[in-house]
Coordinates of C-alpha atoms in Angstrom, one line a residue:
X1 CA 35.6 90.8 214.5
X2 CA 37.3 91.0 211.1
X3 CA 37.3 94.3 209.2
X4 CA 36.8 93.5 205.5
X5 CA 37.0 96.9 204.0
X6 CA 39.9 99.4 204.0
X7 CA 37.5 102.1 205.1
X8 CA 36.6 100.1 208.2
X9 CA 40.3 99.4 208.9
X10 CA 41.1 103.1 208.6
X11 CA 38.3 104.0 211.0
X12 CA 39.4 101.4 213.5
X13 CA 43.0 102.7 213.4
X14 CA 41.8 106.3 214.1
X15 CA 39.8 105.0 217.1
X16 CA 42.9 103.2 218.3
X17 CA 45.0 106.3 217.9
X18 CA 42.5 108.4 219.8
X19 CA 42.5 105.9 222.6
X20 CA 46.3 106.2 222.8
X21 CA 46.2 110.0 222.8
X22 CA 47.7 110.2 219.4
X23 CA 46.6 112.6 216.6
X24 CA 48.2 110.7 213.8
X25 CA 50.4 107.7 212.8
X26 CA 52.8 106.8 210.0
X27 CA 52.7 103.4 208.4
X28 CA 55.6 102.3 206.1
X29 CA 56.4 99.2 204.2
X30 CA 59.1 97.9 206.5
X31 CA 60.1 95.5 209.2
X32 CA 62.5 95.5 212.1
X33 CA 65.3 95.0 209.6
X34 CA 64.5 97.9 207.2
X35 CA 63.8 95.2 204.6
X36 CA 62.5 96.1 201.1
X37 CA 60.4 92.9 200.9
X38 CA 58.8 91.9 204.2
X39 CA 57.1 88.8 205.7
X40 CA 53.3 88.5 205.7
X41 CA 53.2 89.6 209.4
X42 CA 54.8 93.0 208.5
X43 CA 52.5 93.8 205.5
X44 CA 50.7 96.5 207.6
X45 CA 50.4 99.0 204.8
X46 CA 48.9 96.5 202.4
X47 CA 46.4 95.3 205.0
X48 CA 45.4 98.9 205.9
X49 CA 45.3 100.5 202.4
X50 CA 45.3 97.8 199.8
X51 CA 48.6 99.0 198.2
X52 CA 50.6 96.1 197.0
X53 CA 53.9 97.8 195.9
X54 CA 57.2 97.3 197.6
X55 CA 57.8 101.0 198.5
X56 CA 55.3 103.3 200.0
X57 CA 54.1 105.0 203.2
X58 CA 50.8 106.1 204.6
X59 CA 50.3 109.0 207.0
X60 CA 47.0 109.0 208.9
X61 CA 45.5 112.0 210.8
X62 CA 42.1 112.3 212.4
X63 CA 40.5 114.0 209.5
X64 CA 42.6 113.1 206.5
X65 CA 45.2 110.6 205.3
X66 CA 47.7 110.3 202.4
X67 CA 49.7 107.7 200.5
X68 CA 53.2 108.5 199.5
X69 CA 54.8 106.6 196.5
X70 CA 57.5 107.4 193.9
X71 CA 57.2 107.4 190.2
X72 CA 57.2 103.6 189.9
X73 CA 53.8 103.4 191.5
X74 CA 52.0 106.5 190.3
X75 CA 49.5 104.4 188.4
X76 CA 49.4 101.4 190.7
X77 CA 48.5 103.4 193.8
X78 CA 45.5 104.8 192.1
X79 CA 44.3 101.4 191.1
X80 CA 44.7 99.9 194.5
X81 CA 44.1 102.6 197.1
X82 CA 40.8 104.4 197.5
X83 CA 41.2 108.0 196.6
X84 CA 38.2 108.9 198.9
X85 CA 40.2 107.7 201.9
X86 CA 43.8 108.7 201.0
X87 CA 45.3 111.6 199.1
X88 CA 47.9 110.6 196.5
X89 CA 51.3 112.2 197.2
X90 CA 54.4 111.8 195.0
X91 CA 57.9 111.3 196.3
X92 CA 60.4 113.1 196.1
X93 CA 58.3 116.1 195.1
X94 CA 56.9 116.0 198.6
X95 CA 57.6 113.9 201.8
X96 CA 55.8 112.4 204.7
X97 CA 57.5 115.0 207.0
X98 CA 56.5 117.9 204.8
X99 CA 52.9 116.7 204.5
X100 CA 52.6 116.2 208.3
X101 CA 54.1 119.6 209.0
X102 CA 51.6 121.2 206.7
X103 CA 48.5 119.2 207.9
X104 CA 49.1 118.4 211.5
X105 CA 47.6 120.9 214.0
X106 CA 49.9 122.8 216.4
X107 CA 50.5 120.6 219.5
X108 CA 49.6 117.4 217.6
X109 CA 51.2 114.1 218.7
X110 CA 52.1 112.0 215.7
X111 CA 53.0 108.4 216.5
X112 CA 55.6 106.2 214.8
X113 CA 56.9 102.7 215.4
X114 CA 60.6 103.0 216.1
X115 CA 61.1 99.4 215.0
X116 CA 60.0 100.2 211.5
X117 CA 61.7 103.6 210.7
X118 CA 65.3 104.6 210.3
X119 CA 67.0 107.2 212.4
X120 CA 67.5 109.8 209.6
X121 CA 63.7 109.7 208.8
X122 CA 62.8 110.0 212.5
X123 CA 65.2 112.9 213.0
X124 CA 64.0 114.8 209.9
X125 CA 60.3 114.2 210.6
X126 CA 60.7 115.2 214.3
X127 CA 62.4 118.5 213.2
X128 CA 59.8 119.3 210.6
X129 CA 57.0 118.7 213.2
X130 CA 58.8 120.7 215.9
X131 CA 58.9 123.7 213.5
X132 CA 55.1 123.5 213.5
X133 CA 54.9 123.0 217.3
X134 CA 53.9 119.3 216.8
X135 CA 55.7 116.2 218.2
X136 CA 56.8 112.9 216.8
X137 CA 56.1 110.2 219.4
X138 CA 57.6 106.7 219.5
X139 CA 54.9 104.1 220.3
X140 CA 55.1 100.9 222.4
X141 CA 53.4 98.3 220.3
X142 CA 52.2 99.1 216.8
X143 CA 48.6 100.4 216.7
X144 CA 48.0 98.6 213.4
X145 CA 48.9 95.3 215.1
X146 CA 46.3 96.1 217.8
X147 CA 43.4 96.2 215.3
X148 CA 44.7 93.5 212.9
X149 CA 42.9 90.5 214.4
X150 CA 44.1 87.9 211.9
X151 CA 47.6 89.2 211.5
X152 CA 49.9 86.3 210.5
X153 CA 52.7 85.2 212.9
X154 CA 56.3 85.6 211.8
X155 CA 57.6 82.5 209.9
X156 CA 58.7 79.6 212.1
X157 CA 60.7 78.0 209.2
X158 CA 64.2 76.7 210.1
X159 CA 67.3 78.7 209.1
X160 CA 69.3 76.9 206.4
X161 CA 73.0 76.5 206.0
X162 CA 74.4 77.9 202.7
X163 CA 77.3 75.7 201.6
X164 CA 80.8 77.2 201.1
X165 CA 80.6 75.6 197.6
X166 CA 78.2 78.5 196.8
X167 CA 79.5 81.2 199.0
X168 CA 83.2 80.9 198.1
X169 CA 84.2 82.1 201.6
X170 CA 83.6 80.7 205.1
X171 CA 81.7 82.5 207.8
X172 CA 84.8 82.4 209.9
X173 CA 86.8 84.3 207.3
X174 CA 84.0 86.9 206.9
X175 CA 83.7 87.5 210.6
X176 CA 87.5 87.9 210.8
X177 CA 87.3 90.6 208.1
X178 CA 84.6 92.4 210.1
X179 CA 86.7 92.1 213.2
X180 CA 89.7 93.7 211.4
X181 CA 87.4 96.5 210.3
X182 CA 86.2 97.1 213.9
X183 CA 89.7 97.0 215.3
X184 CA 91.0 99.5 212.7
X185 CA 88.3 101.9 213.7
X186 CA 88.7 101.4 217.4
X187 CA 85.2 99.9 217.8
X188 CA 84.0 97.1 220.0
X189 CA 81.0 95.8 218.0
X190 CA 78.8 96.3 215.0
X191 CA 75.0 95.8 214.8
X192 CA 74.1 93.8 211.6
X193 CA 70.3 94.3 211.2
X194 CA 69.7 93.8 207.5
X195 CA 68.6 90.3 206.9
X196 CA 70.8 89.9 203.8
X197 CA 73.8 91.1 205.8
X198 CA 73.1 88.5 208.5
X199 CA 72.7 85.8 205.8
X200 CA 75.9 86.8 204.1
X201 CA 78.0 87.1 207.2
X202 CA 77.0 83.7 208.7
X203 CA 76.4 81.8 205.4
X204 CA 72.9 81.1 206.3
X205 CA 69.6 81.4 204.3
X206 CA 65.9 80.9 205.0
X207 CA 62.4 81.1 203.8
X208 CA 60.9 83.7 206.1
X209 CA 60.4 86.4 203.4
X210 CA 58.9 85.5 200.1
X211 CA 61.3 86.0 197.2
X212 CA 64.3 86.7 199.4
X213 CA 66.0 83.7 201.0
X214 CA 66.6 85.1 204.5
X215 CA 65.9 84.1 208.1
X216 CA 64.5 86.6 210.6
X217 CA 67.5 87.4 212.9
X218 CA 69.9 90.0 214.1
X219 CA 73.7 89.8 214.7
X220 CA 76.1 91.5 217.0
X221 CA 79.6 91.1 215.5
X222 CA 82.5 91.7 217.9
X223 CA 86.1 92.9 217.4
X224 CA 87.4 89.5 218.5
X225 CA 85.8 87.7 215.6
X226 CA 83.0 86.2 217.6
X227 CA 79.3 87.0 217.0
X228 CA 75.9 86.7 218.7
X229 CA 73.0 85.5 216.5
X230 CA 69.5 86.5 217.8
X231 CA 66.9 84.1 216.3
X232 CA 63.8 82.3 217.4
X233 CA 64.8 79.0 218.9
X234 CA 62.4 77.0 216.8
X235 CA 64.4 78.1 213.7
X236 CA 67.7 76.6 215.0
X237 CA 68.6 73.2 213.7
X238 CA 71.5 70.9 214.7
X239 CA 73.0 71.6 211.2
X240 CA 73.0 75.3 211.9
X241 CA 74.7 74.9 215.3
X242 CA 77.4 72.7 213.8
X243 CA 77.9 75.1 210.9
X244 CA 78.3 78.2 213.2
X245 CA 80.6 76.5 215.7
X246 CA 81.6 77.8 219.1
X247 CA 82.5 81.4 218.0
X248 CA 78.9 82.3 217.3
X249 CA 76.6 82.3 220.3
X250 CA 72.9 81.6 219.4
X251 CA 70.4 83.5 221.6
X252 CA 66.6 84.0 221.5
X253 CA 65.5 86.9 219.4
X254 CA 63.9 88.4 222.5
X255 CA 67.5 88.7 224.0
X256 CA 68.5 91.3 221.3
X257 CA 67.4 94.4 223.3
X258 CA 69.0 93.2 226.6
X259 CA 72.3 92.4 224.8
X260 CA 72.2 95.9 223.2
X261 CA 71.8 97.3 226.7
X262 CA 74.7 95.2 227.9
X263 CA 77.0 97.2 225.5
X264 CA 77.0 100.2 227.9
X265 CA 80.3 102.0 227.7
X266 CA 81.2 100.3 224.4
X267 CA 81.8 101.8 221.0
X268 CA 79.2 100.3 218.7
X269 CA 78.9 100.7 214.9
X270 CA 75.3 101.1 213.7
X271 CA 74.2 101.7 210.1
X272 CA 71.6 104.5 209.9
X273 CA 70.4 103.3 206.5
X274 CA 69.9 99.7 207.7
X275 CA 69.1 99.8 211.4
X276 CA 65.9 101.1 212.8
X277 CA 65.6 104.0 215.2
X278 CA 64.8 101.7 218.1
X279 CA 68.4 100.2 218.0
X280 CA 69.9 103.7 218.3
X281 CA 67.5 104.5 221.1
X282 CA 68.2 101.4 223.1
X283 CA 72.0 101.8 222.8
X284 CA 71.9 105.5 223.6
X285 CA 69.7 105.0 226.7
X286 CA 72.1 102.2 227.9
X287 CA 75.1 104.5 227.7
X288 CA 76.8 103.0 224.7
X289 CA 78.8 105.2 222.3
X290 CA 77.0 104.9 219.0
X291 CA 79.1 105.4 215.9
X292 CA 77.2 105.8 212.7
X293 CA 78.9 103.8 210.0
X294 CA 77.9 101.7 207.0
X295 CA 77.4 98.1 207.9
X296 CA 80.7 96.4 207.2
X297 CA 79.0 93.5 205.4
X298 CA 77.5 95.8 202.7
X299 CA 80.5 96.5 200.4
X300 CA 82.0 93.0 201.0
X301 CA 78.7 91.4 200.1
X302 CA 78.4 93.5 196.9
X303 CA 81.8 92.6 195.5
X304 CA 81.3 89.0 194.4
X305 CA 84.2 86.5 194.8
X306 CA 85.2 84.2 191.9
X307 CA 83.0 81.3 193.2
X308 CA 80.0 83.6 193.4
X309 CA 80.7 85.0 189.9
X310 CA 80.9 81.5 188.5
X311 CA 77.7 80.6 190.2
X312 CA 75.9 83.6 188.8
X313 CA 77.0 82.8 185.3
X314 CA 75.7 79.2 185.7
X315 CA 72.4 80.5 187.1
X316 CA 72.0 83.0 184.2
X317 CA 72.7 80.3 181.6
X318 CA 70.0 78.0 183.2
X319 CA 67.6 80.9 183.5
X320 CA 68.1 82.0 179.9
X321 CA 67.0 78.6 178.7
X322 CA 63.8 79.0 180.8
X323 CA 63.2 82.4 179.3
X324 CA 63.7 81.1 175.8
X325 CA 61.2 78.3 176.3
X326 CA 58.7 80.9 177.6
X327 CA 59.3 83.4 174.8
X328 CA 58.8 80.6 172.3
X329 CA 55.6 79.5 174.1
X330 CA 54.4 83.1 174.1
X331 CA 55.0 83.5 170.4
X332 CA 52.8 80.5 169.7
X333 CA 50.0 81.0 172.2
X334 CA 49.6 84.8 172.8
X335 CA 48.5 85.7 169.3
X336 CA 45.5 83.3 169.8
X337 CA 44.1 85.7 172.4
X338 CA 43.5 83.2 175.1
X339 CA 46.4 83.9 177.5
X340 CA 46.3 86.3 180.5
X341 CA 48.9 88.0 182.6
X342 CA 48.5 85.4 185.3
X343 CA 48.6 82.4 183.0
X344 CA 51.8 83.7 181.4
X345 CA 53.4 84.3 184.7
X346 CA 52.5 80.7 185.8
X347 CA 53.9 79.3 182.6
X348 CA 57.2 81.1 183.0
X349 CA 57.4 79.9 186.6
X350 CA 56.9 76.3 185.4
X351 CA 59.8 76.6 183.0
X352 CA 62.0 77.9 185.8
X353 CA 60.9 75.0 188.0
X354 CA 62.4 72.5 185.6
X355 CA 65.7 73.3 187.4
X356 CA 66.3 71.5 190.7
X357 CA 68.4 74.4 191.9
X358 CA 65.5 76.9 191.9
X359 CA 64.3 77.7 195.4
X360 CA 61.9 80.6 194.7
X361 CA 61.3 83.6 192.3
X362 CA 63.5 86.6 193.1
X363 CA 60.4 88.9 193.1
X364 CA 56.7 88.6 192.0
X365 CA 56.7 88.4 188.3
X366 CA 55.7 91.7 186.6
X367 CA 53.5 90.2 183.8
X368 CA 52.1 93.3 182.2
X369 CA 49.8 93.5 179.1
X370 CA 49.1 96.6 177.2
X371 CA 48.4 99.6 179.5
X372 CA 49.6 97.7 182.6
X373 CA 53.1 97.7 181.1
X374 CA 53.1 101.4 181.6
X375 CA 53.3 100.8 185.4
X376 CA 57.0 99.9 186.0
X377 CA 56.3 97.8 189.1
X378 CA 52.9 96.5 188.2
X379 CA 51.8 93.4 190.2
X380 CA 49.1 91.3 188.7
X381 CA 46.3 89.7 190.8
X382 CA 43.0 88.1 190.1
X383 CA 41.2 91.5 190.0
X384 CA 43.7 93.3 187.7
X385 CA 44.4 90.3 185.4
X386 CA 44.2 91.3 181.7
X387 CA 44.1 89.1 178.6
X388 CA 47.3 89.5 176.5
X389 CA 45.6 90.9 173.4
X390 CA 46.9 90.2 169.9
X391 CA 48.6 93.2 168.3
X392 CA 49.8 94.7 171.5
X393 CA 52.9 95.0 173.7
X394 CA 53.6 92.6 176.6
X395 CA 56.3 93.2 179.2
X396 CA 57.6 90.6 181.6
X397 CA 60.1 91.4 184.3
X398 CA 61.0 88.3 186.3
X399 CA 63.8 86.4 188.1
X400 CA 64.7 83.3 189.9
X401 CA 66.4 82.5 193.2
X402 CA 68.8 79.6 192.4
X403 CA 71.2 78.1 195.0
X404 CA 74.1 79.5 192.9
X405 CA 72.7 82.9 191.9
X406 CA 69.9 85.4 191.7
X407 CA 68.5 86.4 188.3
X408 CA 66.5 89.4 187.1
X409 CA 65.5 89.9 183.4
X410 CA 63.0 92.0 181.5
X411 CA 61.8 91.4 178.0
X412 CA 59.3 93.4 176.1
X413 CA 57.7 91.6 173.1
X414 CA 55.2 92.5 170.4
X415 CA 52.3 90.1 170.3
X416 CA 51.2 89.7 166.7
X417 CA 49.9 88.8 164.2
X418 CA 50.0 92.4 163.1
X419 CA 52.9 94.8 163.1
X420 CA 53.9 97.3 165.8
X421 CA 53.4 101.0 165.0
X422 CA 56.2 103.4 164.1
X423 CA 56.0 104.9 167.6
X424 CA 56.3 101.5 169.3
X425 CA 59.4 100.8 167.2
X426 CA 60.9 104.2 167.8
X427 CA 60.5 104.0 171.6
X428 CA 61.7 100.4 171.8
X429 CA 64.7 101.2 169.7
X430 CA 65.7 104.2 171.8
X431 CA 65.5 102.1 174.9
X432 CA 67.6 99.5 173.2
X433 CA 70.2 102.1 172.2
X434 CA 70.4 103.2 175.9
X435 CA 70.8 99.5 176.9
X436 CA 73.6 99.0 174.4
X437 CA 75.3 102.3 175.4
X438 CA 75.5 101.1 179.0
X439 CA 76.5 97.6 178.1
X440 CA 79.5 99.0 176.0
X441 CA 80.5 101.5 178.6
X442 CA 84.2 101.8 179.6
X443 CA 85.0 103.9 182.6
X444 CA 87.9 104.8 184.9
X445 CA 88.4 103.6 188.4
X446 CA 86.4 105.8 190.8
X447 CA 83.4 106.2 188.5
X448 CA 80.0 106.2 190.3
X449 CA 76.7 105.0 189.0
X450 CA 75.2 108.4 188.4
X451 CA 78.0 109.3 186.0
X452 CA 76.9 106.4 183.7
X453 CA 73.1 106.9 184.0
X454 CA 73.0 109.5 181.2
X455 CA 74.3 106.9 178.7
X456 CA 71.1 104.9 179.1
X457 CA 68.8 107.9 178.7
X458 CA 70.5 110.0 176.0
X459 CA 68.6 108.4 173.0
X460 CA 65.3 108.9 174.8
X461 CA 66.1 112.5 175.7
X462 CA 66.7 113.2 172.1
X463 CA 63.1 112.4 171.5
X464 CA 61.9 114.5 174.5
X465 CA 61.1 111.5 176.7
X466 CA 62.5 109.8 179.8
X467 CA 61.7 107.3 182.5
X468 CA 61.0 107.7 186.2
X469 CA 63.1 105.0 187.8
X470 CA 66.8 104.1 188.2
X471 CA 68.7 102.4 185.4
X472 CA 70.5 99.8 187.5
X473 CA 70.5 98.2 191.0
X474 CA 72.8 95.8 192.6
X475 CA 71.9 92.1 192.8
X476 CA 72.8 89.6 195.5
X477 CA 74.2 86.0 195.3
X478 CA 71.2 83.9 196.2
X479 CA 70.1 86.9 198.2
X480 CA 68.2 90.1 197.7
X481 CA 67.4 91.0 194.1
X482 CA 67.9 94.6 195.1
X483 CA 71.2 95.0 196.8
X484 CA 73.4 98.0 197.6
X485 CA 75.4 100.0 197.8
X486 CA 76.0 100.3 194.1
X487 CA 73.3 101.9 191.8
X488 CA 73.0 103.5 188.4
X489 CA 70.6 106.4 188.6
X490 CA 70.2 110.1 188.5
X491 CA 72.2 111.8 191.2
X492 CA 69.3 114.1 192.2
X493 CA 67.2 113.6 195.3
X494 CA 69.9 112.2 197.5
X495 CA 69.2 108.6 196.3
X496 CA 71.4 106.1 198.1
X497 CA 74.0 104.3 196.1
X498 CA 74.6 106.8 193.3
X499 CA 77.8 108.0 195.0
X500 CA 79.2 104.5 195.4
X501 CA 82.1 103.8 193.0
X502 CA 81.7 100.8 190.8
X503 CA 84.2 98.0 191.7
X504 CA 85.1 94.8 189.9
X505 CA 82.9 92.0 191.1
X506 CA 79.8 94.1 191.5
X507 CA 76.7 92.9 189.8
X508 CA 74.1 95.5 188.5
X509 CA 71.1 95.6 186.3
X510 CA 71.0 97.5 183.0
X511 CA 67.3 98.4 182.5
X512 CA 66.3 101.6 180.7
X513 CA 62.7 101.9 179.8
X514 CA 59.9 104.0 178.4
X515 CA 56.3 104.2 179.6
X516 CA 53.2 105.8 178.0
X517 CA 50.5 106.0 180.6
X518 CA 47.3 104.1 179.7
X519 CA 48.9 102.6 176.6
X520 CA 52.1 100.6 176.9
X521 CA 55.5 100.3 178.5
X522 CA 58.9 99.1 177.4
X523 CA 61.9 97.9 179.3
X524 CA 65.0 95.8 178.4
X525 CA 67.0 94.4 181.3
X526 CA 70.1 92.3 181.6
X527 CA 72.4 91.9 184.5
X528 CA 76.1 92.9 184.1
X529 CA 79.3 92.3 186.1
X530 CA 81.9 95.0 186.6
X531 CA 85.2 93.7 185.3
X532 CA 88.7 95.2 184.6
X533 CA 89.4 96.3 181.1
X534 CA 92.8 96.3 179.4
X535 CA 93.2 99.4 177.1
X536 CA 96.4 99.9 175.3
X537 CA 98.1 103.1 176.5
X538 CA 95.5 103.6 179.3
X539 CA 96.6 105.9 182.0
X540 CA 95.2 104.3 185.1
X541 CA 92.7 101.5 185.8
X542 CA 89.6 101.1 183.6
X543 CA 86.6 98.9 183.9
X544 CA 83.7 97.7 181.8
X545 CA 80.8 95.3 182.0
X546 CA 80.7 91.6 181.4
X547 CA 77.2 90.7 180.3
X548 CA 75.5 87.9 182.4
X549 CA 72.0 87.6 181.0
X550 CA 71.5 85.6 177.9
X551 CA 68.0 85.6 176.2
X552 CA 66.8 86.9 172.8
X553 CA 65.5 90.5 172.5
X554 CA 62.5 91.0 170.3
X555 CA 63.7 92.0 166.8
X556 CA 60.1 92.8 165.7
X557 CA 60.2 96.0 167.7
X558 CA 63.5 97.2 166.3
X559 CA 63.8 100.1 163.9
X560 CA 67.2 99.2 162.4
X561 CA 67.4 102.6 160.7
X562 CA 67.9 104.2 164.2
X563 CA 70.9 101.9 165.0
X564 CA 74.5 102.7 164.3
X565 CA 76.9 100.2 162.9
X566 CA 78.4 99.6 166.3
X567 CA 74.9 99.0 167.8
X568 CA 74.1 96.6 165.0
X569 CA 77.4 94.8 165.7
X570 CA 76.5 94.6 169.4
X571 CA 73.1 93.1 168.6
X572 CA 74.6 90.5 166.3
X573 CA 77.4 89.6 168.7
X574 CA 75.0 89.4 171.7
X575 CA 72.6 87.1 169.9
X576 CA 75.4 84.9 168.6
X577 CA 76.4 84.3 172.2
X578 CA 72.8 83.8 173.2
X579 CA 72.5 81.0 170.7
X580 CA 75.8 79.5 171.6
X581 CA 74.9 79.4 175.3
X582 CA 71.3 78.4 175.1
X583 CA 71.1 76.0 172.1
X584 CA 72.8 73.1 173.9
X585 CA 70.0 73.3 176.5
X586 CA 67.1 73.3 174.0
X587 CA 65.6 71.1 171.3
X588 CA 62.9 70.7 168.8
X589 CA 60.6 73.7 168.0
X590 CA 62.1 75.8 170.8
X591 CA 65.6 75.4 169.4
X592 CA 64.4 76.3 165.9
X593 CA 62.7 79.4 167.3
X594 CA 65.8 80.4 169.1
X595 CA 68.0 80.1 166.0
X596 CA 65.5 82.3 164.1
X597 CA 65.4 84.8 167.0
X598 CA 69.2 85.1 167.0
X599 CA 69.7 85.8 163.4
X600 CA 71.8 88.9 162.6
X601 CA 69.9 92.2 162.1
X602 CA 70.3 94.1 158.8
X603 CA 69.1 97.4 157.5
X604 CA 67.1 95.7 154.8

């Protein structure tokens, strides 16, 4: 029997927990690979609660339940999750562990799926519960799966070979580097659980997860340069076998646990941020010596080689033309009042699809009109779909997965025919000032992302406002649009990545914003590449950012009186380059619009 309401599903889960002797259960958005974006089969939180964001957790007890999200989803969670069923809890002000410790009864048994949670979370939550005489219990078989009658099966799609023409380095060379890393640390093997790590190491891609071109699989990399790939047999093609060669043994996914157990007595590197608790548990029970270490593919993947950098530039140029076509279309059609968030997202997708190198979007397009733009990670659907009203702000955050690069761009535009208010222009211009400050940043070797974050916020702080998300995330090469370890964000809260030094070849986003709940939101996002900078008389190495994203920024929302001479010069130089790069790809009315949009600013 299908359960068509979230109340019925919650009730069914509680009955299942009671039958198992459990007093509670924790449901994250995750899969066996600790992925940010997960396949349909792993969308347990969305099925149970209705929440459609990419980060969140529910905790269910017999008499109450709570949803935990961060500042990106404060508004969205209230729109999608029934407040009669779930309390709304804000992270990092509180945590699942703290809430459970406060609300679980002494002696309570709280279940968790060890294939969906990391070891640090499990350790911290177990300790918090123990302090309250309660227990965190790993489950065999997920209780949500037991009641989800029409749960989709994992994708059977074949894994795809990603050509060296795009990767710039062979899988053999990458495995050799990992082997050297293992040997230097006296280790026998490393577990590569993260799907983008597997994809990068073996130069394979897939279509198992929407918006992220990966194939469901695990890898064990060994100190002799060999590897074992654990993947469902139906996904293995002759092309993949030929590509991987004799040094990579292909085994069924079901063999992953037995092969972990076979590492008894070996020293095995496991990344606590990217491998689930179950991996640690299996290895420890087998008698392996587990060494916690960052997955050796992570930093290597983040530092793009010259071929990947060139591919990213090409992808960005192509993507910029699609954005220009869309912004021109929007300028003509939106003021008429007949377009919606969904119709605009569809039109933008159609412009991107004109490229035969496009394989997918890099995430669900954030097409946000008016008050929806105040939710930084808003996701439009048929129920929430708003008309893009004349005389309002419209925000679109989108990206494409091209064979040669992953794009991510946000533009905020004023939809006429009237003029934006003084407040609209003030806030937009302060966001723009922060964007420019970061784009122009020059910094010494060893600088970490948190040291640059203030540059993007300073103009907003001067007006007594801020934004509740990071300023920049790493981006993959035809891989995850959110890639570590680099990050530009406040250093508070122990956020991963803010302590990673920025290295030449890393790609990051530059995306300050401002959000006024219930009214509007503003964000300006380009991607940038860390590059060496030559400074006369410099004492040591210095770096800066090469801009990668090229598309007009809406001049209608700019208060030129707030911009300095250097900021005006940046705007004019940037738009001159936008025109030079995009004009050869455009024609007719779109080209005429582009040239007008790229005119220099003046104080007049």
